[in-house]
Short mmCIF file of C-alpha atoms in Angstrom, two decimals:
data_model
loop_
_atom_site.label_atom_id
_atom_site.label_comp_id
_atom_site.label_asym_id
_atom_site.label_seq_id
_atom_site.Cartn_x
_atom_site.Cartn_y
_atom_site.Cartn_z
CA ILE G 1 1.53 -3.01 -2.05
CA GLY G 2 2.74 -2.26 -5.56
CA ASN G 3 2.28 -4.81 -8.30
CA SER G 4 2.39 -7.90 -6.12
CA PRO G 5 2.05 -11.16 -8.08
CA LEU G 6 1.00 -13.07 -4.96
CA VAL G 7 -1.60 -10.95 -3.18
CA ASP G 8 -4.52 -8.91 -4.41
CA PRO G 9 -6.11 -5.87 -2.71
CA GLN G 10 -9.32 -7.87 -2.37
CA ASP G 11 -7.46 -10.34 -0.13
CA ARG G 12 -6.98 -7.67 2.52
CA GLN G 13 -10.28 -8.43 4.24
CA TYR G 14 -9.21 -11.98 5.07
CA ILE G 15 -6.03 -11.37 7.06
CA PRO G 16 -4.63 -8.85 9.58
CA ASP G 17 -3.12 -5.84 7.82
CA PHE G 18 0.44 -6.37 9.01
CA ILE G 19 0.50 -9.90 7.56
CA PHE G 20 -1.11 -8.70 4.33
CA LEU G 21 1.50 -5.97 3.88
CA ALA G 22 4.37 -8.33 4.71
CA MET G 23 3.16 -10.98 2.24
CA ALA G 24 2.90 -8.28 -0.43
CA GLN G 25 6.70 -7.86 -0.20
CA LEU G 26 7.26 -11.36 -1.64
CA GLU G 27 7.60 -12.58 -5.20
CA PRO G 28 7.85 -16.06 -6.76
CA CYS G 29 11.22 -17.79 -6.96
CA TYR G 30 12.56 -21.32 -7.49
CA VAL G 31 14.67 -23.73 -5.45
CA THR G 32 18.32 -23.74 -6.47
CA PRO G 33 20.96 -26.28 -5.34
CA LEU G 34 22.10 -23.75 -2.72
CA ASP G 35 18.61 -23.56 -1.24
CA ARG G 36 18.55 -27.27 -0.41
CA ILE G 37 19.63 -26.92 3.20
CA GLY G 38 17.92 -27.29 6.54
CA THR G 39 14.17 -27.82 6.23
CA TYR G 40 14.42 -27.42 2.45
CA LYS G 41 17.02 -30.08 1.78
CA SER G 42 14.35 -32.43 0.42
CA ARG G 43 12.97 -29.87 -2.06
CA LYS G 44 13.63 -30.60 -5.71
CA VAL G 45 15.55 -28.03 -7.73
CA GLY G 46 12.99 -25.90 -9.56
CA PHE G 47 10.28 -26.18 -6.89
CA LYS G 48 8.41 -22.89 -6.75
CA GLY G 49 8.42 -20.76 -3.62
CA MET G 50 8.65 -17.14 -2.50
CA CYS G 51 11.43 -14.69 -1.77
CA CYS G 52 11.71 -11.11 -0.56
CA LYS G 53 11.34 -8.87 -3.60
CA HIS G 54 13.71 -6.30 -2.12
CA CYS G 55 16.78 -8.40 -1.27
CA LYS G 56 15.85 -11.55 -3.27
CA GLY G 57 17.00 -13.51 -0.22
CA GLU G 58 19.76 -16.05 0.11
CA PRO G 59 19.81 -19.66 1.31
CA GLY G 60 18.21 -19.73 4.73
CA PHE G 61 17.34 -16.03 4.66
CA GLY G 62 14.39 -14.38 2.93
CA ARG G 63 13.55 -17.42 0.77
CA TYR G 64 10.58 -19.67 1.58
CA PHE G 65 9.55 -22.98 0.03
CA PRO G 66 6.53 -24.40 1.91
CA GLU G 67 5.72 -27.80 0.46
CA THR G 68 1.98 -27.75 1.16
CA LEU G 69 -0.83 -25.30 1.67
CA ARG G 70 -0.91 -26.29 5.32
CA SER G 71 2.77 -25.43 5.88
CA LEU G 72 2.29 -22.14 4.00
CA SER G 73 -0.56 -21.10 6.28
CA GLN G 74 1.16 -22.03 9.54
CA THR G 75 1.65 -19.22 12.03
CA THR G 76 5.39 -19.93 12.22
CA THR G 77 5.73 -19.32 8.47
CA THR G 78 3.98 -15.96 8.57
CA GLN G 79 5.90 -14.92 11.69
CA THR G 80 9.19 -15.63 9.93
CA ILE G 81 8.14 -13.58 6.90
CA VAL G 82 6.91 -10.67 9.05
CA LYS G 83 10.19 -10.62 11.00
CA HIS G 84 12.23 -10.60 7.80
CA VAL G 85 10.29 -7.69 6.28
CA ALA G 86 9.93 -5.63 9.45
CA TYR G 87 13.33 -6.16 11.08
CA LYS G 88 15.89 -8.06 9.04
CA CYS G 89 15.80 -6.93 5.41
CA ARG G 90 17.99 -3.85 5.02
CA LYS G 91 16.85 -3.31 1.43
CA CYS G 92 13.16 -3.12 2.28
CA PRO G 93 12.03 0.54 2.19
CA LYS G 94 11.95 2.11 5.63
CA GLU G 95 8.34 3.22 5.24
CA VAL G 96 7.29 -0.37 4.56
CA ARG G 97 9.22 -1.73 7.55
CA ASP G 98 7.81 0.96 9.81
CA SER G 99 4.27 0.33 8.56
CA VAL G 100 4.47 -3.43 9.19
CA ARG G 101 5.69 -2.75 12.74
CA ALA G 102 2.99 -0.15 13.40
CA LEU G 103 0.24 -2.38 12.04
CA LYS G 104 1.49 -5.29 14.12
CA ASP G 105 1.48 -3.14 17.28
CA TYR G 106 -2.00 -1.89 16.42
CA GLN G 107 -3.32 -5.43 15.97
CA GLU G 108 -1.79 -6.53 19.27
CA ALA G 109 -3.41 -3.55 21.01
CA LYS G 110 -6.81 -4.53 19.61
CA ASP G 111 -6.30 -8.12 20.75
CA HIS G 112 -5.34 -6.89 24.21
CA LEU G 113 -8.47 -4.72 24.40
CA ALA G 114 -10.64 -7.66 23.36
CA LYS G 115 -9.06 -9.80 26.07
CA GLU G 116 -9.66 -7.14 28.72
CA CYS G 117 -13.29 -6.94 27.63
CA GLN G 118 -13.52 -10.72 27.99
CA ARG G 119 -14.60 -11.02 24.40
CA SER G 120 -13.30 -13.33 21.72
CA ARG G 121 -10.04 -12.01 20.25
CA PHE G 122 -11.48 -12.78 16.82
CA ASP G 123 -14.14 -10.09 17.23
CA GLU G 124 -11.50 -7.57 16.21
CA ARG G 125 -9.92 -9.71 13.50
CA PRO G 126 -11.07 -11.45 10.33
CA LYS G 127 -13.54 -14.17 11.25
CA TYR G 128 -12.78 -17.88 11.42
CA GLY G 129 -11.96 -19.34 8.02
CA SER G 130 -10.72 -16.08 6.53
CA ARG G 131 -7.05 -16.95 7.03
CA LYS G 132 -7.64 -20.23 5.21
CA VAL G 133 -9.20 -18.39 2.26
CA PHE G 134 -6.27 -15.96 2.05
CA PHE G 135 -3.63 -18.68 1.88
CA GLN G 136 -5.65 -20.81 -0.51
CA ARG G 137 -5.68 -17.89 -2.92
CA LEU G 138 -1.98 -17.24 -2.46
CA TRP G 139 -1.17 -20.93 -3.00
CA HIS G 140 -3.30 -20.98 -6.14
CA ARG G 141 -1.45 -17.97 -7.58
CA LEU G 142 1.89 -19.52 -6.72
CA HIS G 143 1.24 -23.02 -8.03
CA GLY G 144 -1.46 -22.39 -10.60
CA GLY G 145 -4.09 -25.07 -11.01
CA GLN G 146 -2.36 -27.59 -8.80
CA MET G 147 -4.38 -29.34 -6.13
CA VAL G 148 -4.89 -27.50 -2.83
CA GLU G 149 -5.49 -29.04 0.58
CA ASP G 150 -8.60 -28.91 2.68
CA GLU G 151 -8.64 -28.83 6.48
CA ASP G 152 -7.85 -32.54 6.69
CA GLY G 153 -4.87 -32.24 4.35
CA GLU G 154 -6.70 -33.89 1.45
CA GLY G 155 -6.59 -32.30 -1.96
CA ASP G 156 -9.63 -30.71 -3.54
CA GLU G 157 -9.24 -29.45 -7.07
CA GLY G 158 -12.62 -27.76 -6.89
CA THR G 159 -11.88 -25.74 -3.77
CA MET G 160 -10.63 -22.61 -5.49
CA GLU G 161 -13.42 -22.57 -8.08
CA LYS G 162 -16.01 -22.93 -5.33
CA ARG G 163 -14.37 -20.12 -3.35
CA LYS G 164 -14.31 -17.88 -6.41
CA ALA G 165 -18.01 -18.42 -6.98
CA LEU G 166 -18.87 -17.09 -3.53
CA SER G 167 -18.92 -13.49 -2.45
CA PRO G 168 -16.63 -12.69 0.51
CA ARG G 169 -19.62 -12.60 2.88
CA GLU G 170 -21.05 -15.87 1.57
CA ASP G 171 -17.61 -17.44 1.64
CA ASN G 172 -17.12 -16.49 5.27
CA GLN G 173 -20.60 -17.64 6.25
CA ARG G 174 -19.78 -21.01 4.79
CA ASP G 175 -16.93 -21.34 7.29
CA MET G 176 -18.87 -19.97 10.28
CA GLY G 177 -22.43 -21.13 9.62
CA ASP G 178 -25.52 -18.98 9.18
CA SER G 179 -24.52 -16.68 12.01
CA GLY G 180 -21.10 -15.85 10.53
CA SER G 181 -20.30 -12.49 8.99
CA LEU G 182 -17.25 -10.61 7.84
CA GLU G 183 -15.62 -8.02 10.06
CA ASP G 184 -17.66 -4.82 10.26
CA SER G 185 -16.00 -2.28 7.99
CA SER G 186 -17.55 0.83 9.57
CA LEU G 187 -15.20 3.51 10.83
CA GLU G 188 -16.59 3.41 14.37
CA LYS G 189 -16.96 0.21 16.39
CA LYS G 190 -18.50 -0.03 19.84
CA HIS G 191 -17.50 -2.39 22.64
CA ASN G 192 -18.54 -2.79 26.25
CA CYS G 193 -16.06 -3.66 29.00
CA SER G 194 -18.01 -2.56 32.03
CA SER G 195 -21.71 -3.24 31.63
CA PRO G 196 -23.08 -6.62 30.38
CA GLY G 197 -25.43 -6.31 27.44
CA ARG G 198 -24.29 -2.78 26.62
CA GLN G 199 -21.48 -1.38 24.56
CA ARG G 200 -18.74 1.18 25.22
CA ALA G 201 -17.63 3.22 22.22
CA VAL G 202 -14.11 2.60 21.05
CA SER G 203 -13.80 4.56 17.86
CA TYR G 204 -10.96 4.86 15.44
CA GLU G 205 -10.65 7.21 12.55
CA ASP G 206 -9.94 6.72 8.90
CA SER G 207 -6.60 7.29 7.19
CA ASP G 208 -6.90 11.05 7.74
CA GLY G 209 -7.13 10.66 11.52
CA GLU G 210 -4.40 10.32 14.07
CA ASN G 211 -5.40 7.08 15.76
CA VAL G 212 -4.90 4.61 12.91
CA PRO G 213 -1.51 3.62 11.47
CA PRO G 214 -1.07 3.68 7.68
CA PHE G 215 -2.48 0.84 5.56
CA THR G 216 -5.31 0.01 8.04
CA ARG G 217 -8.69 -1.03 6.74
CA PRO G 218 -11.09 1.72 5.71
#
């Protein structure tokens, strides 16, 4: 990910890899008069946002100025960023574009397998609440000590400090309850599609194997 000012390697556990890698291709920028078009026409000049670190973006392309934590964490925002990095930016290194695409395909394949097994699609993804933690951290890095929003859209200045005080496992359990846990990081996971109460092995190898695209979790 290079020296990304917005994401940290420790954030990787909270979000699918293809989103993590795409977000790592952004850097801070500020609203200019030319940026005040479309959905950003109400933004004040100097408002802090993000732009592609490879092409620097241009008005309406590769520049993002979400006004709140909630709008930053919306699926439509991340989809737009992923599409820019993986398909639209011609200055983004080919290996990065290819990796984002491969990781996205890999995640979709895991989701499809989970659906066929009639299991929750989140069993193969970061658990509930992890996405929220990721974007809270990104928002905090982008806007410093400014107030962040909770689930109801209300600000909570203590949110980030409370999150920092918790370990990743404790933090996730807070969102899920006592039964919550972070995604198993072992190299072999077992699932059952055919026999209730039992599990069918679906293994994938580490970065030296052939079945995992680059940048996947160890």
